[in-house]
Coordinates of C-alpha atoms and ligand atoms in Angstrom, one line a residue:
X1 CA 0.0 0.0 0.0
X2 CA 2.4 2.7 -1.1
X3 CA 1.8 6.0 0.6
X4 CA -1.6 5.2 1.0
X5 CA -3.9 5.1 4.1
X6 CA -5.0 1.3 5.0
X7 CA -7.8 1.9 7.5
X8 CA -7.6 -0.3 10.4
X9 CA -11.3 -1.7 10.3
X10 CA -10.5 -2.6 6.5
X11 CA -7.0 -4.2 7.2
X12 CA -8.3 -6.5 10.1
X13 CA -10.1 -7.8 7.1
X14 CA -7.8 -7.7 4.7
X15 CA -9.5 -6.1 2.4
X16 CA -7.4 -2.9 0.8
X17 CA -8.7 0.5 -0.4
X18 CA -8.6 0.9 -4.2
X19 CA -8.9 3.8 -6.3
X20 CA -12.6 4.2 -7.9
X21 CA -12.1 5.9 -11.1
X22 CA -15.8 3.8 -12.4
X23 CA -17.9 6.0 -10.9
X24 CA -20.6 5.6 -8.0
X25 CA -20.9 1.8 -8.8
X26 CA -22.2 -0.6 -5.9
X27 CA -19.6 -3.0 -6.4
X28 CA -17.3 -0.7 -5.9
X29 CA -18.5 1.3 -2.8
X30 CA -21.0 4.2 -4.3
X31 CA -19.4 7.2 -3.4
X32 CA -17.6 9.1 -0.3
X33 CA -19.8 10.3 2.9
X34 CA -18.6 14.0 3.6
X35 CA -17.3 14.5 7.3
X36 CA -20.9 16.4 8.1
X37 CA -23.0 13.0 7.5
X38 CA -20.5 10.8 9.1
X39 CA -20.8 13.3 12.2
X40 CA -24.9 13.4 12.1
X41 CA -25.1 9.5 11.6
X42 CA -22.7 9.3 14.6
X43 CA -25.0 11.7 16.6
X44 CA -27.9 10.0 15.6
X45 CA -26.4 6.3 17.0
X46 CA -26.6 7.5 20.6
X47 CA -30.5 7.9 21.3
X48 CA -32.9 5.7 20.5
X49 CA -36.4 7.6 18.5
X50 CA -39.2 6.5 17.3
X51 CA -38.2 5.4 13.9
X52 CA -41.3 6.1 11.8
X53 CA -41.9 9.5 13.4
X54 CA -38.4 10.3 12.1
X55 CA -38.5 9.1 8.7
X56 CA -41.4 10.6 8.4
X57 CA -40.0 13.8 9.2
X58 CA -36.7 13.8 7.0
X59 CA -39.4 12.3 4.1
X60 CA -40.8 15.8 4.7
X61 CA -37.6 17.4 3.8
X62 CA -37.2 15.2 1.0
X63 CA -40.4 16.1 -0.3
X64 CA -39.4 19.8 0.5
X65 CA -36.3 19.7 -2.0
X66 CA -37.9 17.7 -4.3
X67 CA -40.5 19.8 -5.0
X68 CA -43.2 17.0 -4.4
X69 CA -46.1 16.2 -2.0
X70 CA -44.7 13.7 0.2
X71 CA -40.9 12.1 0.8
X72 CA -39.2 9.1 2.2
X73 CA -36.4 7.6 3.0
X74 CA -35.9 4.4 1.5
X75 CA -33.1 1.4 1.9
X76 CA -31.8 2.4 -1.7
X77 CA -33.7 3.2 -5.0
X78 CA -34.0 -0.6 -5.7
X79 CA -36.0 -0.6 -2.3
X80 CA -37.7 2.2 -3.3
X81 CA -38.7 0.8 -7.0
X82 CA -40.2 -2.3 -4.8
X83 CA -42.3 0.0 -2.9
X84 CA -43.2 2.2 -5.6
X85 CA -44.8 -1.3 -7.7
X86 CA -46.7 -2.2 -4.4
X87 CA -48.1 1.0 -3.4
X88 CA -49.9 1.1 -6.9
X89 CA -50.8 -2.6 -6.9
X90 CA -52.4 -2.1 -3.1
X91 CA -53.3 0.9 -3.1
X92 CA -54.4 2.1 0.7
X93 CA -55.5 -0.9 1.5
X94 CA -54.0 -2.9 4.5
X95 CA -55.9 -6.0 3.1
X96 CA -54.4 -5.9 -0.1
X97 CA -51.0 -5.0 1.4
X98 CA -50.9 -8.0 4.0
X99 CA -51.3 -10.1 0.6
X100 CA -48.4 -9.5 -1.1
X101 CA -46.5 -10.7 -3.0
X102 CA -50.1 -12.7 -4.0
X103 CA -51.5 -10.3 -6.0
X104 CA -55.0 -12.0 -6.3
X105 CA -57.8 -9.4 -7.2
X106 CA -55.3 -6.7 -7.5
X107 CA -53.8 -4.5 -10.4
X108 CA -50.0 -6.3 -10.9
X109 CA -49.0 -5.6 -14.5
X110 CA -46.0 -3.0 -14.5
X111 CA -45.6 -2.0 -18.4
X112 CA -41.9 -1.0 -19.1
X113 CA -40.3 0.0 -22.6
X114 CA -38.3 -3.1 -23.7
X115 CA -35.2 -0.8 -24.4
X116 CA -35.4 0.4 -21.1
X117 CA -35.0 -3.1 -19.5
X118 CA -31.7 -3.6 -17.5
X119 CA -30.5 -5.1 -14.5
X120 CA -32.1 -3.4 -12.1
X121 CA -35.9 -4.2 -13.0
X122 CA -36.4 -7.2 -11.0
X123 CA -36.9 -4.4 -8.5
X124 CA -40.3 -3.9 -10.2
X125 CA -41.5 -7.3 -9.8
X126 CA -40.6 -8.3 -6.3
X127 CA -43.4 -7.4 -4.6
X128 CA -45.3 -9.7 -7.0
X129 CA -45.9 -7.6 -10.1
X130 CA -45.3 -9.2 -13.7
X131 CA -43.3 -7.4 -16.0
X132 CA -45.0 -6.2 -19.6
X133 CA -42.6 -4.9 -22.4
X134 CA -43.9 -3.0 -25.0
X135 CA -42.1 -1.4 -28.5
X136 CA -38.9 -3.1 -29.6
X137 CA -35.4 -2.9 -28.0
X138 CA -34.1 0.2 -29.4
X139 CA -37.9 1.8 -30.5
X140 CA -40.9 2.5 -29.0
X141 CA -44.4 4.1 -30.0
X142 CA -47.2 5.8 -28.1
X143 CA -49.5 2.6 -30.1
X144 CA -47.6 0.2 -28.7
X145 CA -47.4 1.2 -25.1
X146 CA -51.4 2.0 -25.5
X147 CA -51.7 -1.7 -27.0
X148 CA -50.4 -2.7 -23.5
X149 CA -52.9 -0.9 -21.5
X150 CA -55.3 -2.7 -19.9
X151 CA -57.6 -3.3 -16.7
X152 CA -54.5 -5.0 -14.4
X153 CA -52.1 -2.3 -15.4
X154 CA -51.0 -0.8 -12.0
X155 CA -48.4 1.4 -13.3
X156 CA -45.8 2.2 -15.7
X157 CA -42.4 2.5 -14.9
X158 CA -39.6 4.7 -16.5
X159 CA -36.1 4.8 -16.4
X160 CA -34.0 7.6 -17.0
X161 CA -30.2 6.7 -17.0
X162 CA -27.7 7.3 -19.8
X163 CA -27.1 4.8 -21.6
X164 CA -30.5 4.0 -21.3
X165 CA -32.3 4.9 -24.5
X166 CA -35.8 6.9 -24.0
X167 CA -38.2 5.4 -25.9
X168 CA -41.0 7.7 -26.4
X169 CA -40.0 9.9 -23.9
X170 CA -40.8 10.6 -19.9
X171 CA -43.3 13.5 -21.1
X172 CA -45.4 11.4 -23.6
X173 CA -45.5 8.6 -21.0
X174 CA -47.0 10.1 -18.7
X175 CA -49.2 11.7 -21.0
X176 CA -50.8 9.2 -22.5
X177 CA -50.6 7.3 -18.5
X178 CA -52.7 10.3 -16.8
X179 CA -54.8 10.3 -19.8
X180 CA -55.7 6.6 -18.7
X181 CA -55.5 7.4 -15.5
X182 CA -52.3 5.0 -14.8
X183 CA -49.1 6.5 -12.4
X184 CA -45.9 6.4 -13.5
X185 CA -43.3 5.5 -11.7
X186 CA -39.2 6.6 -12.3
X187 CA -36.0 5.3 -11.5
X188 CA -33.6 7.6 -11.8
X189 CA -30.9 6.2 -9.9
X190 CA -27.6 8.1 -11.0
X191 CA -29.2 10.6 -12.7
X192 CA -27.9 13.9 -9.5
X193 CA -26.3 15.9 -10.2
X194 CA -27.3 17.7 -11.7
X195 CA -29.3 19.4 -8.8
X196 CA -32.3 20.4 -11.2
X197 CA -33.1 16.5 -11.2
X198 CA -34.1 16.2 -8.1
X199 CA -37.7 18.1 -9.1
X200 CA -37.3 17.9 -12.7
X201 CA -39.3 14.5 -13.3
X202 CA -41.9 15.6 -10.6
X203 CA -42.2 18.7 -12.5
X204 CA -43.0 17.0 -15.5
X205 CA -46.2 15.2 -13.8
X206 CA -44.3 11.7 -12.9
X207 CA -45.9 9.8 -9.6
X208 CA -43.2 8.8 -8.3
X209 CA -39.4 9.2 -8.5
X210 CA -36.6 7.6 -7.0
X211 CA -32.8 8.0 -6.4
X212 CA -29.8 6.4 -5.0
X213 CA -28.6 7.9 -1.7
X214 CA -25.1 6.4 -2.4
X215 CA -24.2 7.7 -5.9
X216 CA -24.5 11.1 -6.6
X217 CA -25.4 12.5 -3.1
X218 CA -22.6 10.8 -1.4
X219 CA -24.7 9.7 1.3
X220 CA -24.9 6.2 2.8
X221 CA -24.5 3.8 0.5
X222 CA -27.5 1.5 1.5
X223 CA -30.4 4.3 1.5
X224 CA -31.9 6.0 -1.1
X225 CA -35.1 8.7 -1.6
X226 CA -38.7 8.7 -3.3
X227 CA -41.3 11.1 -3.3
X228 CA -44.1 11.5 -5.0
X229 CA -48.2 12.3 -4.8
X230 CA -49.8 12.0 -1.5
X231 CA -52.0 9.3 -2.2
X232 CA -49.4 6.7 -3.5
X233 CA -46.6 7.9 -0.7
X234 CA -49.3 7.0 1.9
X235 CA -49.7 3.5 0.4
X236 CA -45.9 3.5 0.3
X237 CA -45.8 4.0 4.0
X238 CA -47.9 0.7 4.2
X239 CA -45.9 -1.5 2.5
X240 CA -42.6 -0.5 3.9
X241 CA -41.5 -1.2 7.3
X242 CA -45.1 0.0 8.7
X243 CA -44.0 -0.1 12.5
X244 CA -47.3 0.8 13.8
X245 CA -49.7 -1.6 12.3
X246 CA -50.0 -5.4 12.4
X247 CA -49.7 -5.5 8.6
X248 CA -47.0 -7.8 7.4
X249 CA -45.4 -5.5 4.8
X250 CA -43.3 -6.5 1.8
X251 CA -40.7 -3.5 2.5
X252 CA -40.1 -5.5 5.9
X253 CA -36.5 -6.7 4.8
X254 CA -35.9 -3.5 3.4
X255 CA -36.1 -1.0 6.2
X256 CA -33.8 2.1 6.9
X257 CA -32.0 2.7 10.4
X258 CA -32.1 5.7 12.0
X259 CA -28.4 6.6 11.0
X260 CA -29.0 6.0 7.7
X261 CA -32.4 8.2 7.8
X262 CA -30.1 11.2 9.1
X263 CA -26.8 10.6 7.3
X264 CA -29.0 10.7 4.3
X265 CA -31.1 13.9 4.8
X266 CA -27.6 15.3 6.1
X267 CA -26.4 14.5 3.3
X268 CA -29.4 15.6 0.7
X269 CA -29.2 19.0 2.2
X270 CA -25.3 19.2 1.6
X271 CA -25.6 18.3 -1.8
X272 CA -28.0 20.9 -2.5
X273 CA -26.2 23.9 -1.1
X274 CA -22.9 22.9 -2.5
X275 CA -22.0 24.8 -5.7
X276 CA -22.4 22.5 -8.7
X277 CA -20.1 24.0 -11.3
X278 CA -17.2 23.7 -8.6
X279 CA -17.8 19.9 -8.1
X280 CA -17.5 19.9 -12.3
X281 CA -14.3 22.3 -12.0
X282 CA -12.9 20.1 -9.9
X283 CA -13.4 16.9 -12.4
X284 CA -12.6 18.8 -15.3
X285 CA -9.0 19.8 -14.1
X286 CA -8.5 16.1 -12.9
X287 CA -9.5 14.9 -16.7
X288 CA -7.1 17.7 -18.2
X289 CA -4.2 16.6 -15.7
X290 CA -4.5 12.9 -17.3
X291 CA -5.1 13.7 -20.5
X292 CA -2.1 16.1 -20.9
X293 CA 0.2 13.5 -19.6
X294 CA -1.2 11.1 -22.1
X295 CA -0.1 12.6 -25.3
X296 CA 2.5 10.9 -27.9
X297 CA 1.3 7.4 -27.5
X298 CA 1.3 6.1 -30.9
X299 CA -2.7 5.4 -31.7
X300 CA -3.9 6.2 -28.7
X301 CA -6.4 9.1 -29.1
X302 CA -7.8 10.8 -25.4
X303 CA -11.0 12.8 -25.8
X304 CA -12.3 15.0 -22.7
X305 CA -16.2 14.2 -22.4
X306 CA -18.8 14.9 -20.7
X307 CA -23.1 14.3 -19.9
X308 CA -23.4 15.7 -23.6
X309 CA -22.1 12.1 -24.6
X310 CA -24.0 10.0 -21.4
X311 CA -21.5 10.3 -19.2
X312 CA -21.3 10.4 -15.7
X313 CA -19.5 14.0 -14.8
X314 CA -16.2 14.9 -17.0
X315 CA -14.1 12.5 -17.5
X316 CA -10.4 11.6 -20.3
X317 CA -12.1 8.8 -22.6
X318 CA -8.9 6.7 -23.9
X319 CA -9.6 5.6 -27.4
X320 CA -7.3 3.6 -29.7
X321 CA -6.7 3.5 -33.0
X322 CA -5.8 1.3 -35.8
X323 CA -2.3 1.7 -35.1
X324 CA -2.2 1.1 -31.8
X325 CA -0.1 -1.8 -30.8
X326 CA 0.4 -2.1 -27.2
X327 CA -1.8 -4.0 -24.9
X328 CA -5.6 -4.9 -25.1
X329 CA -8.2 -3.1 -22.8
X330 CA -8.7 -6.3 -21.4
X331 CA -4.7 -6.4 -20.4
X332 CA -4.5 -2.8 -19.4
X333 CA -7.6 -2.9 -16.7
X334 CA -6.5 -6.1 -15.4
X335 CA -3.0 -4.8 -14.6
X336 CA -4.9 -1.5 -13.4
X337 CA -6.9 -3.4 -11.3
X338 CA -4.0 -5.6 -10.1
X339 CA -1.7 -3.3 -8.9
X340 CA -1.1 -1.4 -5.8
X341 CA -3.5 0.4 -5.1
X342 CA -5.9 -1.5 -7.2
X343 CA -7.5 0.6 -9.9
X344 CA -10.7 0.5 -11.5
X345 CA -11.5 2.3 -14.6
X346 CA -14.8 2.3 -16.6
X347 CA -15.7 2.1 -20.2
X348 CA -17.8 0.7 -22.8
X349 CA -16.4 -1.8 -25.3
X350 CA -13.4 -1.5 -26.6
X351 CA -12.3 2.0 -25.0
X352 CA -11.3 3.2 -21.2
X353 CA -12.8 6.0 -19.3
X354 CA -11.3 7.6 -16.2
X355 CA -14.7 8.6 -14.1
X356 CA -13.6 11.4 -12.2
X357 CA -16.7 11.7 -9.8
X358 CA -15.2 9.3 -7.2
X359 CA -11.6 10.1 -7.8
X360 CA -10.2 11.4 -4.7
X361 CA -7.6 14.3 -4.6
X362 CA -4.2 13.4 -5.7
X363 CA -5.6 9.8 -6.8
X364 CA -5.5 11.1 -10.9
X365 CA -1.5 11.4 -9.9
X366 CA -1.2 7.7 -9.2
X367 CA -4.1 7.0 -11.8
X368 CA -1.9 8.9 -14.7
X369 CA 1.5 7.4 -13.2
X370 CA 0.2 3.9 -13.7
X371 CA -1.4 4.2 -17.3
X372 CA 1.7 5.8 -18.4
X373 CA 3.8 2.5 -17.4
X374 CA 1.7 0.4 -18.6
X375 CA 1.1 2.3 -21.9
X376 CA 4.5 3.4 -22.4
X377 CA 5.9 -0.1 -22.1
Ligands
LIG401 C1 -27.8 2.1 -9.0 C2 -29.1 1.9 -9.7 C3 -30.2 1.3 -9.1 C4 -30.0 0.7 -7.7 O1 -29.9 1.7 -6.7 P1 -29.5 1.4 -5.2 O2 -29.6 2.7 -4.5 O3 -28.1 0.8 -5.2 O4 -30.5 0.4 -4.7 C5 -31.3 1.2 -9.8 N1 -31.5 1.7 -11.0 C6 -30.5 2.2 -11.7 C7 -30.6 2.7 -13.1 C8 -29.2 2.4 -11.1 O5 -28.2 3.0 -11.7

């Protein structure tokens, strides 16, 4: 671990830090806590509260900077996609909620645009929902997803992520859904910053949305928010971890501890009074330090880009050429990843991209060091 902190808890494991330059993936650890969320979530270990009261307290402050009637915090936005398919299955019933995952009697069909399906849906049909694709895997029409339509739909859901193509659009969906009287539901994940997110999609008339605590937000890792329209938030409420009623709710294994509720409003609040264009600065002149020191590489071409071509932040795209002759992408990220400090870079295909969002100061040193000897041999 060369001039590199091993943290004690992670070395009694033997498990050693590695330099995340694939953005706020999972696998890989989502993203960094800032010292002010680490501090409330400390604060908030020592007392015990009534658990419910307080989440539904910090889901008011989510609803707040949302910009939507009612907030929660949720165990992650896969938690939150479970809940938001069961809330419009159930409805407010407790009956109906106590059922599931039978859905016997209810409305279980979630309808989803085939190019939109990824690995993350299951979400939508764990509380018992099937699944119903509609237009082809790259195209969609307003006919087809009509065609799907019917009596048992509950919702439809919508998925706004990058490289996830659109289909007909968030603003025709839930056009033609409200004109049938049908929520829609959104995952948007990954998609903060930027900031404007957070209340765009409500904005546009969606149900529901919800986002990743861990990504983006740099909060805990295993929380996430939703908001949405009263109605559906209250049924929500139901099927989560519903601590005051007998109802056996499907978001039982899914519920949120009281440090996670306040690290994650902590940290939803300090996300949206930091400045946004120096959080960009500051991956922009990390790109432009590799970049620079990646010049005169025969066939090796290195392109700056940005959310204008689906990417996450800034961030040096290494493409290579024809005449490019030194090792494969394969080679390169498994000697990245195998070195000390481990590195993990991103990157579609048959190119490498340097994600600057989790890329910790000094890191794109070591990051630029290594490529160089690799590439350079
Ligand atoms: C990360 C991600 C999820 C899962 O979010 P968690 O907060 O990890 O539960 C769901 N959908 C998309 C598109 C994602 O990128």
């Amino acid at each position: 671990m060369a001039n590199r902190v091993w943290p004690e808890v992670y070395k009694k494991l033997g498990v050693p830090p590695i330099i995340n330059a694939q953005s706020w993936v999972t696998a890989l650890g989502g993203s960094i806590m800032r010292p002010e969320v680490l501090q409330a979530m400390d604060d908030a270990a020592r007392v015990f509260v009534d658990v419910k009261q307080l989440n539904l307290a910090a889901g008011e402050i989510v609803a707040r900077i949302c910009g939507a009637e009612r907030g929660l915090v949720t165990a992650g936005c896969s938690a939150a996609q479970v809940l938001m398919v069961a809330a419009c299955m159930t409805g407010k019933s407790e009956k109906n909620a106590e059922q599931l995952p039978d859905t016997t009697g209810m409305k279980n069909e979630v309808i989803l645009f085939k190019g939109q399906r990824n690995r993350y849906d299951k979400a939508f049909v764990t509380a018992g929902a099937t699944l119903v694709e509609y237009g082809s895997a790259d195209s969609a029409t307003t006919a087809e997803l009509e065609a799907e339509i019917n009596e048992y739909t509950a919702c439809i859901a919508f998925v706004v992520a990058g490289a996830i193509p659109a289909g007909i659009g968030l603003e025709e969906t839930i056009r033609v859904a409200h004109e049938h009287g049908i929520p829609v539901i959104v995952d948007a994940a990954a998609e903060l910053p930027p900031r404007s997110n957070l209340s765009k999609f409500h904005k546009m008339g969606a149900d529901m949305v919800a986002f990743s605590g861990g990504k983006g937000i740099a909060g805990p890792q295993s929380a996430g928010l939703l908001a949405g329209k009263a109605d559906l938030m209250e049924a929500v409420v139901m099927n989560s971890l519903n601590l005051d009623s007998a109802v056996a709710a499907i978001g039982r294994p899914m519920k949120v501890s009281k440090e996670n509720i306040v690290g994650m409003v902590t940290a939803l609040q300090l996300f949206t009074d930091s400045d946004e264009a120096a959080e960009r600065e500051g991956w922009v002149s990390k790109s432009q330090f590799v970049a620079e020191r990646l010049t005169g590489i025969s066939g090796l071409r290195v392109e700056i880009e940005d959310e204008s071509s689906n990417r996450q932040g800034t961030m040096p795209v290494l493409y290579f050429e024809d005449d490019y002759d030194g090792p494969s992408v394969a080679e390169i990220k498994k000697q990245l990843e195998g070195g000390d400090p481990g590195i993990f870079v991103g990157g579609r295909g048959d190119e490498i991209s340097i994600v600057m969002v989790n890329v910790q100061d000094g890191e794109e040193i070591i990051i630029t060091e290594r490529l160089n000897e690799i590439l350079r041999n």
